[in-house]
mmCIF file with all atom_site columns, C-alpha atoms in Angstrom:
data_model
loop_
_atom_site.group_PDB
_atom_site.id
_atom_site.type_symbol
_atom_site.label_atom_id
_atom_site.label_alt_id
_atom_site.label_comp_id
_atom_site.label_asym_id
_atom_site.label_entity_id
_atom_site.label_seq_id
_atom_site.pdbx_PDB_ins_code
_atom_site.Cartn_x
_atom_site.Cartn_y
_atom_site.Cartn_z
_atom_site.occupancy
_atom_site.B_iso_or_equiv
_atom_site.pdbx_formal_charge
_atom_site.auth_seq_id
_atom_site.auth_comp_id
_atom_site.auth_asym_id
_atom_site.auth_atom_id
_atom_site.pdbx_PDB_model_num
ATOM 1   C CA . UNK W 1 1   ? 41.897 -38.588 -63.279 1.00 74.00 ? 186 UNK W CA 1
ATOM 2   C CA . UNK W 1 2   ? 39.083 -35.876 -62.571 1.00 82.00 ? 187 UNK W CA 1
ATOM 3   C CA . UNK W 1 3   ? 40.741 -34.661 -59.456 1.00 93.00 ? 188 UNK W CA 1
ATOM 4   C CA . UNK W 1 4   ? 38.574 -32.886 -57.463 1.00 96.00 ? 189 UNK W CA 1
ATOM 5   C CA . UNK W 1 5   ? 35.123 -32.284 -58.344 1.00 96.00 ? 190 UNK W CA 1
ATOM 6   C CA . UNK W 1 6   ? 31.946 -30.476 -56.546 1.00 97.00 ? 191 UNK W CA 1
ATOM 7   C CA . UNK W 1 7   ? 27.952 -30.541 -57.549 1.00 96.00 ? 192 UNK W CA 1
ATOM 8   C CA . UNK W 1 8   ? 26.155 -28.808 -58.242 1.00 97.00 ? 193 UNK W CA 1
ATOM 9   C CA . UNK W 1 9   ? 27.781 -25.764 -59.595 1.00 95.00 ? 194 UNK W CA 1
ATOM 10  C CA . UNK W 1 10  ? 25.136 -23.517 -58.955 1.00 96.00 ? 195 UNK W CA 1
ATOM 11  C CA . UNK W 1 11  ? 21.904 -23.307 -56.340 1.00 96.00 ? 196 UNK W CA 1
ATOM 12  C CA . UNK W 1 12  ? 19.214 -21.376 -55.188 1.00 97.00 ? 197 UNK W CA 1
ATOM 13  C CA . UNK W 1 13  ? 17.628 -22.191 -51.759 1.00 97.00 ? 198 UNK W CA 1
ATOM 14  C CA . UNK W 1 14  ? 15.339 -20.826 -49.308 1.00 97.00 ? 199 UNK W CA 1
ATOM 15  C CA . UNK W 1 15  ? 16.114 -19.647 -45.738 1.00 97.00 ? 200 UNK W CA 1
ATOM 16  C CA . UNK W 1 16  ? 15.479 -22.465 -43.713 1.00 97.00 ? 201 UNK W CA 1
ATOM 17  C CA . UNK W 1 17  ? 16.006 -25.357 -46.422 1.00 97.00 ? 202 UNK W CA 1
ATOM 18  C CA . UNK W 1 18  ? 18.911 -28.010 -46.242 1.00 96.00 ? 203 UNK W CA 1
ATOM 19  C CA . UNK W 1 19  ? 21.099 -28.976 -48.402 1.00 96.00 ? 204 UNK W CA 1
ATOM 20  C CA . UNK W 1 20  ? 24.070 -31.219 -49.209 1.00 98.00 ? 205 UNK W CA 1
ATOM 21  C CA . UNK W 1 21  ? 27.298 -29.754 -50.966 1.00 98.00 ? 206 UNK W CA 1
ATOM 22  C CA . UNK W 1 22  ? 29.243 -32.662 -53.144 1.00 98.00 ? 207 UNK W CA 1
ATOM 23  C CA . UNK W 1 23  ? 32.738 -32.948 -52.942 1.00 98.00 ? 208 UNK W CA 1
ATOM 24  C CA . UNK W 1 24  ? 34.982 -35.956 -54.492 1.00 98.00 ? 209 UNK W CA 1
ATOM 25  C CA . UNK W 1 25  ? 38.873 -36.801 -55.676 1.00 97.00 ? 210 UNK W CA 1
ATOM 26  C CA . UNK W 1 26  ? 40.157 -39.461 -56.877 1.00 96.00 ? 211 UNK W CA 1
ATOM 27  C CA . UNK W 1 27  ? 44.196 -38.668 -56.170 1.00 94.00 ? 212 UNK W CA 1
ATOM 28  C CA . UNK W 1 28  ? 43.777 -40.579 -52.565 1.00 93.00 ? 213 UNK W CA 1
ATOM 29  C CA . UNK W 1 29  ? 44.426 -37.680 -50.678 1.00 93.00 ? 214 UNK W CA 1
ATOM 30  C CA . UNK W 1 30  ? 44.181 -37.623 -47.251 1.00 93.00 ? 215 UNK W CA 1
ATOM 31  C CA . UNK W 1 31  ? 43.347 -33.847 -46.672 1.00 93.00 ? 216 UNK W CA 1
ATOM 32  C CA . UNK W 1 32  ? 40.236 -32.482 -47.938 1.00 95.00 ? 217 UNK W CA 1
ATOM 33  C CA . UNK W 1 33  ? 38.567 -29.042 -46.996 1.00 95.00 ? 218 UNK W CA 1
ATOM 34  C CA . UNK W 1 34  ? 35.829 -26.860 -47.418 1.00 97.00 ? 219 UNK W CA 1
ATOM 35  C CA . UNK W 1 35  ? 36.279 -22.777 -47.984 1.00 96.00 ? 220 UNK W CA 1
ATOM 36  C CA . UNK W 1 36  ? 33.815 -20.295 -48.695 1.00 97.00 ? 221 UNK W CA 1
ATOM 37  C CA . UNK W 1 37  ? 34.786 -17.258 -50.833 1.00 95.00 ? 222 UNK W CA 1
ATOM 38  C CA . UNK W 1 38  ? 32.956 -14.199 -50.256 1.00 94.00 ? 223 UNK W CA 1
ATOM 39  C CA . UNK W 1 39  ? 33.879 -10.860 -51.903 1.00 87.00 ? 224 UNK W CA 1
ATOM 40  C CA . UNK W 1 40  ? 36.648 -8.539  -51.101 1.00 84.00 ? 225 UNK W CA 1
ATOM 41  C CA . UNK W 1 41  ? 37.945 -11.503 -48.519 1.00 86.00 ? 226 UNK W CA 1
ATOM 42  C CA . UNK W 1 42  ? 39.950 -14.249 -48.862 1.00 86.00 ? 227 UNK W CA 1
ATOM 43  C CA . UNK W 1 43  ? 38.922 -17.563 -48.698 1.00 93.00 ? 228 UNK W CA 1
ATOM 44  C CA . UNK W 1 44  ? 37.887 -19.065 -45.374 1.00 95.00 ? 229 UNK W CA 1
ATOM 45  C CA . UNK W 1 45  ? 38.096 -22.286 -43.929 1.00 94.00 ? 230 UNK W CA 1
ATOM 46  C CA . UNK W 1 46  ? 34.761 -23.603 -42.536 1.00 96.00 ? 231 UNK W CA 1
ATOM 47  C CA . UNK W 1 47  ? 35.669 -27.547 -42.075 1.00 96.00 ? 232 UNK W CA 1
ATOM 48  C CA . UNK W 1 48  ? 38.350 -30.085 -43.208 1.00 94.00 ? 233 UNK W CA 1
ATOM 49  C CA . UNK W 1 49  ? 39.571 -33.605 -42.473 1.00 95.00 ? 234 UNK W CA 1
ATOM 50  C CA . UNK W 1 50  ? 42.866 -35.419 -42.587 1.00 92.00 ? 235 UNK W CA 1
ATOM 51  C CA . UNK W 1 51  ? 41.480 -38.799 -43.112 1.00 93.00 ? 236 UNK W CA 1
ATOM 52  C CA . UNK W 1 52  ? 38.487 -40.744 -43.235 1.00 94.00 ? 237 UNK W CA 1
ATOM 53  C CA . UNK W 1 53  ? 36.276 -40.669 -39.880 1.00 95.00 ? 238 UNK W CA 1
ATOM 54  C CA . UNK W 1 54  ? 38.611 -37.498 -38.730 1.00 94.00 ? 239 UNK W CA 1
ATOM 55  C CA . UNK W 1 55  ? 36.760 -34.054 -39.103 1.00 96.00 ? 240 UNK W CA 1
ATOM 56  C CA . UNK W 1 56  ? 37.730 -30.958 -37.544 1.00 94.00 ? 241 UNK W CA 1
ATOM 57  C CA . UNK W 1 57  ? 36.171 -27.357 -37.139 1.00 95.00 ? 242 UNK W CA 1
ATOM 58  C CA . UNK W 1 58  ? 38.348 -24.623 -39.472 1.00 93.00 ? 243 UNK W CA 1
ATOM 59  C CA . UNK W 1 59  ? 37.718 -20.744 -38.911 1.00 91.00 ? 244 UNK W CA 1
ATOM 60  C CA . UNK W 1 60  ? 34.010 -20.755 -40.225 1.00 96.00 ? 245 UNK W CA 1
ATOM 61  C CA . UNK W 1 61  ? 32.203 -23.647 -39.205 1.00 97.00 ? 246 UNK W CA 1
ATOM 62  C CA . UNK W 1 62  ? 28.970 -22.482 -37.961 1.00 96.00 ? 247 UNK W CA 1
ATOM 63  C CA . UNK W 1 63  ? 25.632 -23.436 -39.832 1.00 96.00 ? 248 UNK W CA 1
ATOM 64  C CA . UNK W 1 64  ? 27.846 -26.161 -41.102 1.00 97.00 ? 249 UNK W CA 1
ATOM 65  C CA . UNK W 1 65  ? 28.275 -29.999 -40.757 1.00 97.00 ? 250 UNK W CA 1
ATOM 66  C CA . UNK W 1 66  ? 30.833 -32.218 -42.476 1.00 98.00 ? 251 UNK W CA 1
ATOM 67  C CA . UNK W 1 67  ? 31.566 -36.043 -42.191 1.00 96.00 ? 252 UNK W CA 1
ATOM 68  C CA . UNK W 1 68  ? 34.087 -38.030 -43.792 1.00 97.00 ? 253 UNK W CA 1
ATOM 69  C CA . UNK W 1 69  ? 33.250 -41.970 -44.196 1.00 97.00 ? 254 UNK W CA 1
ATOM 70  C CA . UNK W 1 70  ? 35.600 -42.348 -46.643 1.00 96.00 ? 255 UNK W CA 1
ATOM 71  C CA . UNK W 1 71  ? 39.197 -40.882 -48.671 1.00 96.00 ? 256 UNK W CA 1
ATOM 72  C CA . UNK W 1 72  ? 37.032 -40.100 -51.866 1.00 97.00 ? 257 UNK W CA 1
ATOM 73  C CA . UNK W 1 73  ? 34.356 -37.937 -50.249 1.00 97.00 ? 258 UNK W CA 1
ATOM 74  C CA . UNK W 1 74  ? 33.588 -35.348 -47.925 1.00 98.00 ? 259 UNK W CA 1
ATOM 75  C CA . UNK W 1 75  ? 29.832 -33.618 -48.168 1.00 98.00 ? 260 UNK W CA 1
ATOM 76  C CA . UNK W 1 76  ? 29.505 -30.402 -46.932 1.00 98.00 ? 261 UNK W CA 1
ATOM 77  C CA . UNK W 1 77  ? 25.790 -30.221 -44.697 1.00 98.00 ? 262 UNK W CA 1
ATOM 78  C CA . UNK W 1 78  ? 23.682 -26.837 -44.381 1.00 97.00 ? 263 UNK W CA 1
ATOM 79  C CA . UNK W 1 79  ? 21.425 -27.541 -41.808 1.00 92.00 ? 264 UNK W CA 1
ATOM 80  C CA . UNK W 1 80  ? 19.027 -24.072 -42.349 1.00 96.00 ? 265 UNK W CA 1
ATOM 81  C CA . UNK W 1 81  ? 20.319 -22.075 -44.588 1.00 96.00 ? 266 UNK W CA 1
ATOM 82  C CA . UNK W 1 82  ? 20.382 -18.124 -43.872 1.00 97.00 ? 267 UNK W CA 1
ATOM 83  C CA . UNK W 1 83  ? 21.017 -15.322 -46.881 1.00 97.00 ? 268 UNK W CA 1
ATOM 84  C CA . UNK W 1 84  ? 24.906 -14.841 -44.290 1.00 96.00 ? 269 UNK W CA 1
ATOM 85  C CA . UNK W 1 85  ? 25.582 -18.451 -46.452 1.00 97.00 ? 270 UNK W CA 1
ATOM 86  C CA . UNK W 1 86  ? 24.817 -16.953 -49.418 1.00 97.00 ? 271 UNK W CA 1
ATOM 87  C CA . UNK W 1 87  ? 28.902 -17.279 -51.023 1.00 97.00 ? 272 UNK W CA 1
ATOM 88  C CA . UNK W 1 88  ? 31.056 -19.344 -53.821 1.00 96.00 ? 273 UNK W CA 1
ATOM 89  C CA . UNK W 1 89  ? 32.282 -23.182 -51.735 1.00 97.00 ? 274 UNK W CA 1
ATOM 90  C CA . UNK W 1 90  ? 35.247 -24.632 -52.965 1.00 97.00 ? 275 UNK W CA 1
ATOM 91  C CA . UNK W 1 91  ? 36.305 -28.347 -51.785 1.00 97.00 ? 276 UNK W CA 1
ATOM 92  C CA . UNK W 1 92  ? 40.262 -28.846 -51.509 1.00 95.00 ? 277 UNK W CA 1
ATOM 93  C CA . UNK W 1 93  ? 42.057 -31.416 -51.259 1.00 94.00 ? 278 UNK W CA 1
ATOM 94  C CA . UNK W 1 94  ? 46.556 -32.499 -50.810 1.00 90.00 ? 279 UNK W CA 1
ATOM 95  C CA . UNK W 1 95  ? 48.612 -34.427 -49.204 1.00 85.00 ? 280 UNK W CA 1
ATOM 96  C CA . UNK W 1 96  ? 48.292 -34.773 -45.478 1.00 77.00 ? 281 UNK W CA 1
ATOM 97  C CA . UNK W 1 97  ? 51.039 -33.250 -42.895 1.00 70.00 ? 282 UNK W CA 1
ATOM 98  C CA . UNK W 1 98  ? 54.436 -31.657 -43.807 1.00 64.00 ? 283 UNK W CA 1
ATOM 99  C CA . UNK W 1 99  ? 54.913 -28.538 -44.599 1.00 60.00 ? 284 UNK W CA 1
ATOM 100 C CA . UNK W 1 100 ? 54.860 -27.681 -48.215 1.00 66.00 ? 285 UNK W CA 1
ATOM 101 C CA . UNK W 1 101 ? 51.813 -29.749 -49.337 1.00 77.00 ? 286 UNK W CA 1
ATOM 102 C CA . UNK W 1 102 ? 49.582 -28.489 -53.241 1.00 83.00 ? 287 UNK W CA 1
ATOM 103 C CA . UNK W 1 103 ? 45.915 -28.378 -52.466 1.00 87.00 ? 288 UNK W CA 1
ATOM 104 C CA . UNK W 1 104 ? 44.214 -28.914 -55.252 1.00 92.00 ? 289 UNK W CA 1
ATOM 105 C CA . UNK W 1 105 ? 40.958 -26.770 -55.676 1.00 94.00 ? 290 UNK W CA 1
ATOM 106 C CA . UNK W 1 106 ? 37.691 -28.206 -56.966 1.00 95.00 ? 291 UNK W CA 1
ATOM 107 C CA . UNK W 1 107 ? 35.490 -25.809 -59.579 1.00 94.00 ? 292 UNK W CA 1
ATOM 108 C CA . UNK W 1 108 ? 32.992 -24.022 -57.168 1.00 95.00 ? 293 UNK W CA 1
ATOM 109 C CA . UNK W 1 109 ? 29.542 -24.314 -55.864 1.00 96.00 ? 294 UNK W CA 1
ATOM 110 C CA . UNK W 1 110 ? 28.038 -21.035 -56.200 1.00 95.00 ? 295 UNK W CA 1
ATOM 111 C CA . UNK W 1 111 ? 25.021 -20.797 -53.439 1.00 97.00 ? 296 UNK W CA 1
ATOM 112 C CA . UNK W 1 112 ? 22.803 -18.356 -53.520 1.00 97.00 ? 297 UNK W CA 1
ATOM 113 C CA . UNK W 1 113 ? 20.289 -18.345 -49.994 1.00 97.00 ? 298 UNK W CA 1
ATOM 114 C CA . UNK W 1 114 ? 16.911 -16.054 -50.653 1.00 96.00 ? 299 UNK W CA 1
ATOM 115 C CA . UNK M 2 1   ? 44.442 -6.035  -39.213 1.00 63.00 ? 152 UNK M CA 1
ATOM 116 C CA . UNK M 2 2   ? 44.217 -9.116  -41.833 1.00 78.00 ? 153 UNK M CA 1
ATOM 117 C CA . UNK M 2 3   ? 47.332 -12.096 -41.382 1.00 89.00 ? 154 UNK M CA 1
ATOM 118 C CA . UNK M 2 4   ? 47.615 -11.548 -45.034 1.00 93.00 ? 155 UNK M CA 1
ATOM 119 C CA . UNK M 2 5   ? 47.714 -8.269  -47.130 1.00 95.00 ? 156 UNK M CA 1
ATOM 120 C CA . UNK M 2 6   ? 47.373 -7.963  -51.028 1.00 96.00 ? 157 UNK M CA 1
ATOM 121 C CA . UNK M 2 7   ? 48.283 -4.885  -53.522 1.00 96.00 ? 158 UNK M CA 1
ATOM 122 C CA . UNK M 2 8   ? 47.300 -3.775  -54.922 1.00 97.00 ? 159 UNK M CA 1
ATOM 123 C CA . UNK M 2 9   ? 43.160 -4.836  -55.184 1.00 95.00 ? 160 UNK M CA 1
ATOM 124 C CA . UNK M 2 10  ? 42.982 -4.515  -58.484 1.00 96.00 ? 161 UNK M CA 1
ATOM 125 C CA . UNK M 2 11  ? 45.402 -3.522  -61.485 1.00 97.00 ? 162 UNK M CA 1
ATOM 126 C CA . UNK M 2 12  ? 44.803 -3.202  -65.065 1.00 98.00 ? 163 UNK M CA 1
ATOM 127 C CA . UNK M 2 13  ? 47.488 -3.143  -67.341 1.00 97.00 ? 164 UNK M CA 1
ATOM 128 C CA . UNK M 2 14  ? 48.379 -3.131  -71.507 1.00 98.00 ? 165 UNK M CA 1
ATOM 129 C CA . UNK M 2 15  ? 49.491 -6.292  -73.099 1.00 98.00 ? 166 UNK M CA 1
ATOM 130 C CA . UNK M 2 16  ? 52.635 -6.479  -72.726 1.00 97.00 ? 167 UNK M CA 1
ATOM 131 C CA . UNK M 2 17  ? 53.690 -4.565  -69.400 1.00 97.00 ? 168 UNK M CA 1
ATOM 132 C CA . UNK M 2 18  ? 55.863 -6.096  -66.648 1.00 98.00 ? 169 UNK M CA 1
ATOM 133 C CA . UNK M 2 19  ? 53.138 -6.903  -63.353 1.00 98.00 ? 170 UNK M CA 1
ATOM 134 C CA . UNK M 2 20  ? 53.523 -7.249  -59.673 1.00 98.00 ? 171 UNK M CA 1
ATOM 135 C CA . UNK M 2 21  ? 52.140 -8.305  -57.395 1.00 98.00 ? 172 UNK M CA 1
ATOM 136 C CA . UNK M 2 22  ? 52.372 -7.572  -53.779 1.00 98.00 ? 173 UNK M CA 1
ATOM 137 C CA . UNK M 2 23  ? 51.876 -10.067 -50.476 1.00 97.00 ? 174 UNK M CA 1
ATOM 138 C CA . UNK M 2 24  ? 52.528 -9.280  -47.007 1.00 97.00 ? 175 UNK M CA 1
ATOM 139 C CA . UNK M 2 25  ? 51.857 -11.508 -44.209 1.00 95.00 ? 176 UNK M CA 1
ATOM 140 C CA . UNK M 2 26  ? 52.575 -11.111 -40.580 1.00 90.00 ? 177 UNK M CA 1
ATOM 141 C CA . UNK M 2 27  ? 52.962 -14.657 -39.080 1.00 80.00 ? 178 UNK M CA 1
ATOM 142 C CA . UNK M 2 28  ? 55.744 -17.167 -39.345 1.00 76.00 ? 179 UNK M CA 1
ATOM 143 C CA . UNK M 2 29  ? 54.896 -19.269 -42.239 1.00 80.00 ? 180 UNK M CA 1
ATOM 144 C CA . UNK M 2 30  ? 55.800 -22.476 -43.548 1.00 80.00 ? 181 UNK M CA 1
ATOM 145 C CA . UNK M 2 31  ? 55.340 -21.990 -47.294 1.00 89.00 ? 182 UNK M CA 1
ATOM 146 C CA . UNK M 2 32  ? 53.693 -19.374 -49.247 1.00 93.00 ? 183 UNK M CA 1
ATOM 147 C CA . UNK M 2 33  ? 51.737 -20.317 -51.905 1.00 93.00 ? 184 UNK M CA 1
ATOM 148 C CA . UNK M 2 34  ? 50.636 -18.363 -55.130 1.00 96.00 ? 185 UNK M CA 1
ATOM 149 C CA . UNK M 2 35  ? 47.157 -18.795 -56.642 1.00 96.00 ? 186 UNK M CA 1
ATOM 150 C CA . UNK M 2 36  ? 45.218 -18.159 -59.633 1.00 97.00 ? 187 UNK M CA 1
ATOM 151 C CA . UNK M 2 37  ? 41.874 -18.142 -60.437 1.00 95.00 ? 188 UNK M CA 1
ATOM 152 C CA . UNK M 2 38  ? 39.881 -17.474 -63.754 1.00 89.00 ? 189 UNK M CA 1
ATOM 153 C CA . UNK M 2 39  ? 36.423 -15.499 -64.053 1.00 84.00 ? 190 UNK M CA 1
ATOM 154 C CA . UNK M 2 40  ? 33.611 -18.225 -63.376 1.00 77.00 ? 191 UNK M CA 1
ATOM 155 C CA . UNK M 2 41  ? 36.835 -21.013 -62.998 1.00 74.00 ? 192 UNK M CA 1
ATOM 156 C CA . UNK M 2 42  ? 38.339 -22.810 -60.479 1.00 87.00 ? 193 UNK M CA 1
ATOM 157 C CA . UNK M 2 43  ? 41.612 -22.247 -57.988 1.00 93.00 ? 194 UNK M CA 1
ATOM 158 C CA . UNK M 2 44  ? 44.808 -23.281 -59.630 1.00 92.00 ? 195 UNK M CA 1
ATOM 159 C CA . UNK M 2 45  ? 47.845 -23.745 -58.116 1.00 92.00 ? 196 UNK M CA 1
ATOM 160 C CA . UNK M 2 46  ? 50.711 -21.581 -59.479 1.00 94.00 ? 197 UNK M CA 1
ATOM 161 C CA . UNK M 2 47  ? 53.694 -21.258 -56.663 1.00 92.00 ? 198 UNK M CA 1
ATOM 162 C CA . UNK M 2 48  ? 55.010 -22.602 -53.606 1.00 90.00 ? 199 UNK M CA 1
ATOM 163 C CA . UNK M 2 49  ? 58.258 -21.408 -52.084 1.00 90.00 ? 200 UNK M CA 1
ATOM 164 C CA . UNK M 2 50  ? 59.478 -21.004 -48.738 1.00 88.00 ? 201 UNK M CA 1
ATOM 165 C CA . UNK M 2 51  ? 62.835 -19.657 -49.717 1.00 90.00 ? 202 UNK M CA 1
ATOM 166 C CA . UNK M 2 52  ? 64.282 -17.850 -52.826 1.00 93.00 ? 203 UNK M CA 1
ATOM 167 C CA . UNK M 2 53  ? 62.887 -17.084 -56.303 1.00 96.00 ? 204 UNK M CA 1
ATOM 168 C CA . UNK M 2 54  ? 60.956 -19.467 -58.259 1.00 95.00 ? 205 UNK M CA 1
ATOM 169 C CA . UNK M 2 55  ? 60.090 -19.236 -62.294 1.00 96.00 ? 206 UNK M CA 1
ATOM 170 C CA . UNK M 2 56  ? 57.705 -20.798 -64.328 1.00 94.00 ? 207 UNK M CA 1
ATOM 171 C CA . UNK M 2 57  ? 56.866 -19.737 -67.768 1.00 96.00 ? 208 UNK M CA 1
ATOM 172 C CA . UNK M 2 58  ? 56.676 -15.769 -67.934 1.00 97.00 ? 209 UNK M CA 1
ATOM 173 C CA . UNK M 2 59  ? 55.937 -16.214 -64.397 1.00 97.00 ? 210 UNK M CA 1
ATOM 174 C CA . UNK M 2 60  ? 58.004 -15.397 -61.568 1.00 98.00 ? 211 UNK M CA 1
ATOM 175 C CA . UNK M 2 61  ? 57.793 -15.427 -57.359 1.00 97.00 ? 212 UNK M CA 1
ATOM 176 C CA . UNK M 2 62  ? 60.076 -14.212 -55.171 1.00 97.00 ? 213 UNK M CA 1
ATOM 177 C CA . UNK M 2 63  ? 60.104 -14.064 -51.537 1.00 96.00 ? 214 UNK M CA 1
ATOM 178 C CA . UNK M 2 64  ? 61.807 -12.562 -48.201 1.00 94.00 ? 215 UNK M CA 1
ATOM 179 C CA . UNK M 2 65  ? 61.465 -13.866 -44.816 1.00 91.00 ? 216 UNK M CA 1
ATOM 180 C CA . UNK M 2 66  ? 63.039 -11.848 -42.959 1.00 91.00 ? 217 UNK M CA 1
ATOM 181 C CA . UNK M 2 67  ? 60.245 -8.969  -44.784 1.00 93.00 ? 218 UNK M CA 1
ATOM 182 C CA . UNK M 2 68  ? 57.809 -11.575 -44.706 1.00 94.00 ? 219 UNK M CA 1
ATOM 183 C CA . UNK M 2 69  ? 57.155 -10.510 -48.140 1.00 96.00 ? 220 UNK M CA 1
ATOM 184 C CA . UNK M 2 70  ? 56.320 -12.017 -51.138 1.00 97.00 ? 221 UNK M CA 1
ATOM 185 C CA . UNK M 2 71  ? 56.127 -11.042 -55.294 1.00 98.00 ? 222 UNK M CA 1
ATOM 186 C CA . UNK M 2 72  ? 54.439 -12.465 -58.436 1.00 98.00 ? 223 UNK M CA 1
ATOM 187 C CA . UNK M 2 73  ? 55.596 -10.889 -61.539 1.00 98.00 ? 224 UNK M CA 1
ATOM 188 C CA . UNK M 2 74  ? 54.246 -11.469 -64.975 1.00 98.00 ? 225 UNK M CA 1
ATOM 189 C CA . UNK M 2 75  ? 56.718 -10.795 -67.700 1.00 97.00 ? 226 UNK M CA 1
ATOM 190 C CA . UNK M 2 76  ? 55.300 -9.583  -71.155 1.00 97.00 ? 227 UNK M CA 1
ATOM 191 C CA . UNK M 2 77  ? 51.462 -9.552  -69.855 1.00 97.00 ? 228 UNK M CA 1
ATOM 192 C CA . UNK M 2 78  ? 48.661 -10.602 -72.282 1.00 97.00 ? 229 UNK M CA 1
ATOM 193 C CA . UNK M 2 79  ? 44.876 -10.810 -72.014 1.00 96.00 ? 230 UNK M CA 1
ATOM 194 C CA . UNK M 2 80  ? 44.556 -14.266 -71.008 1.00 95.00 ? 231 UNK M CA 1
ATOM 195 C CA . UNK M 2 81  ? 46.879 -13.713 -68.024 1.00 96.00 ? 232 UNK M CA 1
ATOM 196 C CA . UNK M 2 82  ? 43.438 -11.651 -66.560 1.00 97.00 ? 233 UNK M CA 1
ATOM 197 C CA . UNK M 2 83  ? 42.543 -13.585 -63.464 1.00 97.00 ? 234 UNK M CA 1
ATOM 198 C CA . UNK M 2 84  ? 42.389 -13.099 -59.673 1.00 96.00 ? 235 UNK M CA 1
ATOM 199 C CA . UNK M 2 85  ? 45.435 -13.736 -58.139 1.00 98.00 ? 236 UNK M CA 1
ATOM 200 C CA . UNK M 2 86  ? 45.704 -14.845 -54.552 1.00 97.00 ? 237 UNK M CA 1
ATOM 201 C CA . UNK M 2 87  ? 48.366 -15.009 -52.485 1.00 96.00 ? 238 UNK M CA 1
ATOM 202 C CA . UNK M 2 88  ? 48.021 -17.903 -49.185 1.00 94.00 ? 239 UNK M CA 1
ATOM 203 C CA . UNK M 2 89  ? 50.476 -18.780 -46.418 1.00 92.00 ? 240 UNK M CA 1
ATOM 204 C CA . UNK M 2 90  ? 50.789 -22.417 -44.800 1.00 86.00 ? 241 UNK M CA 1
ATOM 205 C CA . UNK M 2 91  ? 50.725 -22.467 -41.012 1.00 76.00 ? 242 UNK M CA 1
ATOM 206 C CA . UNK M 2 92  ? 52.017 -25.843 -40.679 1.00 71.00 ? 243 UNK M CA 1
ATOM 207 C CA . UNK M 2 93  ? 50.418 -28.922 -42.375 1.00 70.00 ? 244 UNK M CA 1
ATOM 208 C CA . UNK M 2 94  ? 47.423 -27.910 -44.878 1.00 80.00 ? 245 UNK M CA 1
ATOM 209 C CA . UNK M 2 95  ? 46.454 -24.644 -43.429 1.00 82.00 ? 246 UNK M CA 1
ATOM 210 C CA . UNK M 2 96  ? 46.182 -21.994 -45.227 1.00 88.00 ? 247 UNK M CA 1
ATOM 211 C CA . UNK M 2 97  ? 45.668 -18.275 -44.807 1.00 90.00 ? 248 UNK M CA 1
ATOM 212 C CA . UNK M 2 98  ? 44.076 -16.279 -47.765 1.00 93.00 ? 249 UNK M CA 1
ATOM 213 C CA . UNK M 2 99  ? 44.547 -12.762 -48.766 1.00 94.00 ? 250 UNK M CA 1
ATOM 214 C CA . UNK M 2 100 ? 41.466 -11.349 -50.585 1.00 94.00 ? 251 UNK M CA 1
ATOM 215 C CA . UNK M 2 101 ? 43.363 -11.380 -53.777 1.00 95.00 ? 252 UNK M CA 1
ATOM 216 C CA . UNK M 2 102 ? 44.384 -9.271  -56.489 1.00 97.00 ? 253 UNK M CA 1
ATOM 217 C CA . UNK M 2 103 ? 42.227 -8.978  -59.903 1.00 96.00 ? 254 UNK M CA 1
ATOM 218 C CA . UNK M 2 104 ? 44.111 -8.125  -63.075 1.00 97.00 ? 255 UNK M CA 1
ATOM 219 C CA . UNK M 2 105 ? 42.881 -7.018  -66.178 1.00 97.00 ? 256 UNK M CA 1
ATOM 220 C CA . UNK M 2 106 ? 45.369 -7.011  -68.985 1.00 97.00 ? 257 UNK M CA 1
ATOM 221 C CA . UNK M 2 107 ? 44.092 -4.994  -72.160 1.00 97.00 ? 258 UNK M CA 1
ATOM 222 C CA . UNK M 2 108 ? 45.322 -5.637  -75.395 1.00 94.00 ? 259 UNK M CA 1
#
């Protein structure tokens, strides 16, 4: 299995362009998430999803858009991006519900927003 | 004033030394989970634990509810245990709240 995995690892945009963040498992896990890491902060949640066609807003969502048409997938959408999005994105993903669920943490997409 | 509070921010240490590392958090919880993650590498998974003391390895985690405290001690420390560590408490199903993490630097 290749559990969860993100591309591209690294990119450079411009303000203003739009771009599409990959994120895939293959463990059929219901929950998946997107966080951004910026430094001297923890991670923050900007979207997630507990199942296919079921997205919901986390603590960070603006400037972002997510969909979810199937388990496997869930792209993370920057509409314009603005130098404030400039940050590492990590796609998670677990079992959904309960209380004591693993998320499993892809490698990174480190975005970089001139 | 952040849910959850890490110390220290950064610690270096000789090969060798007993670590730990400190978590606070100031909301109910329903797990707590203990994270690591490598220079230029991904978030692994090290701990969960809602009660008690758990031990993998040289590693250990401890925690107190009633302190809503938590610990993550690394016995006989060695260079490749240099990583971030990051502490994150479940609110119920898969949400989780991040401290900023702790970077260690273990010198041989």
């Amino acid at each position: 299995n290749a559990g969860v995995t993100q591309t591209p690892k690294f990119q450079v945009l411009k303000t203003g362009q739009s771009m599409t963040l990959q994120c895939a498992q293959d463990m059929n896990h219901e929950y998946m998430s997107w966080y951004r890491q910026d430094p001297g902060m923890g991670l923050r949640l900007i979207h997630y999803s507990v199942g296919a066609g079921i997205t919901d807003q986390g603590e960070v969502p603006n400037g972002y858009n997510v969909s979810r048409s199937t388990t496997e997938d869930f792209p993370l959408r920057l509409l314009s991006a603005a130098p404030s999005q400039t940050s590492v994105y990590f796609c998670a993903s677990g079992l959904a519900g309960g209380t004591y669920n693993e998320q499993f943490f892809g490698p990174g997409t480190r975005l970089t927003v001139l | 004033k952040n849910e959850v509070e890490q110390s220290p921010q950064n610690l270096t240490a000789q090969e060798g030394e007993f670590i730990t590392i400190n978590c606070s958090y100031s909301v109910g919880i329903s797990a707590l989970h203990w994270l690591q993650q490598h220079p230029g590498g991904g978030i692994v998974s090290l701990f969960m634990l809602s009660s008690g003391k758990k031990k993998h390895g040289r590693l250990i985690a401890t925690i107190n509810i009633q302190e809503k405290h938590s610990s993550l001690h690394i016995t006989a420390s060695h260079p490749r245990d240099s990583a971030v560590y990051i502490c994150a408490v479940g609110r119920g199903g898969n949400k989780l709240v991040f401290g900023a993490g702790t970077i260690l630097r273990v010198k041989s």
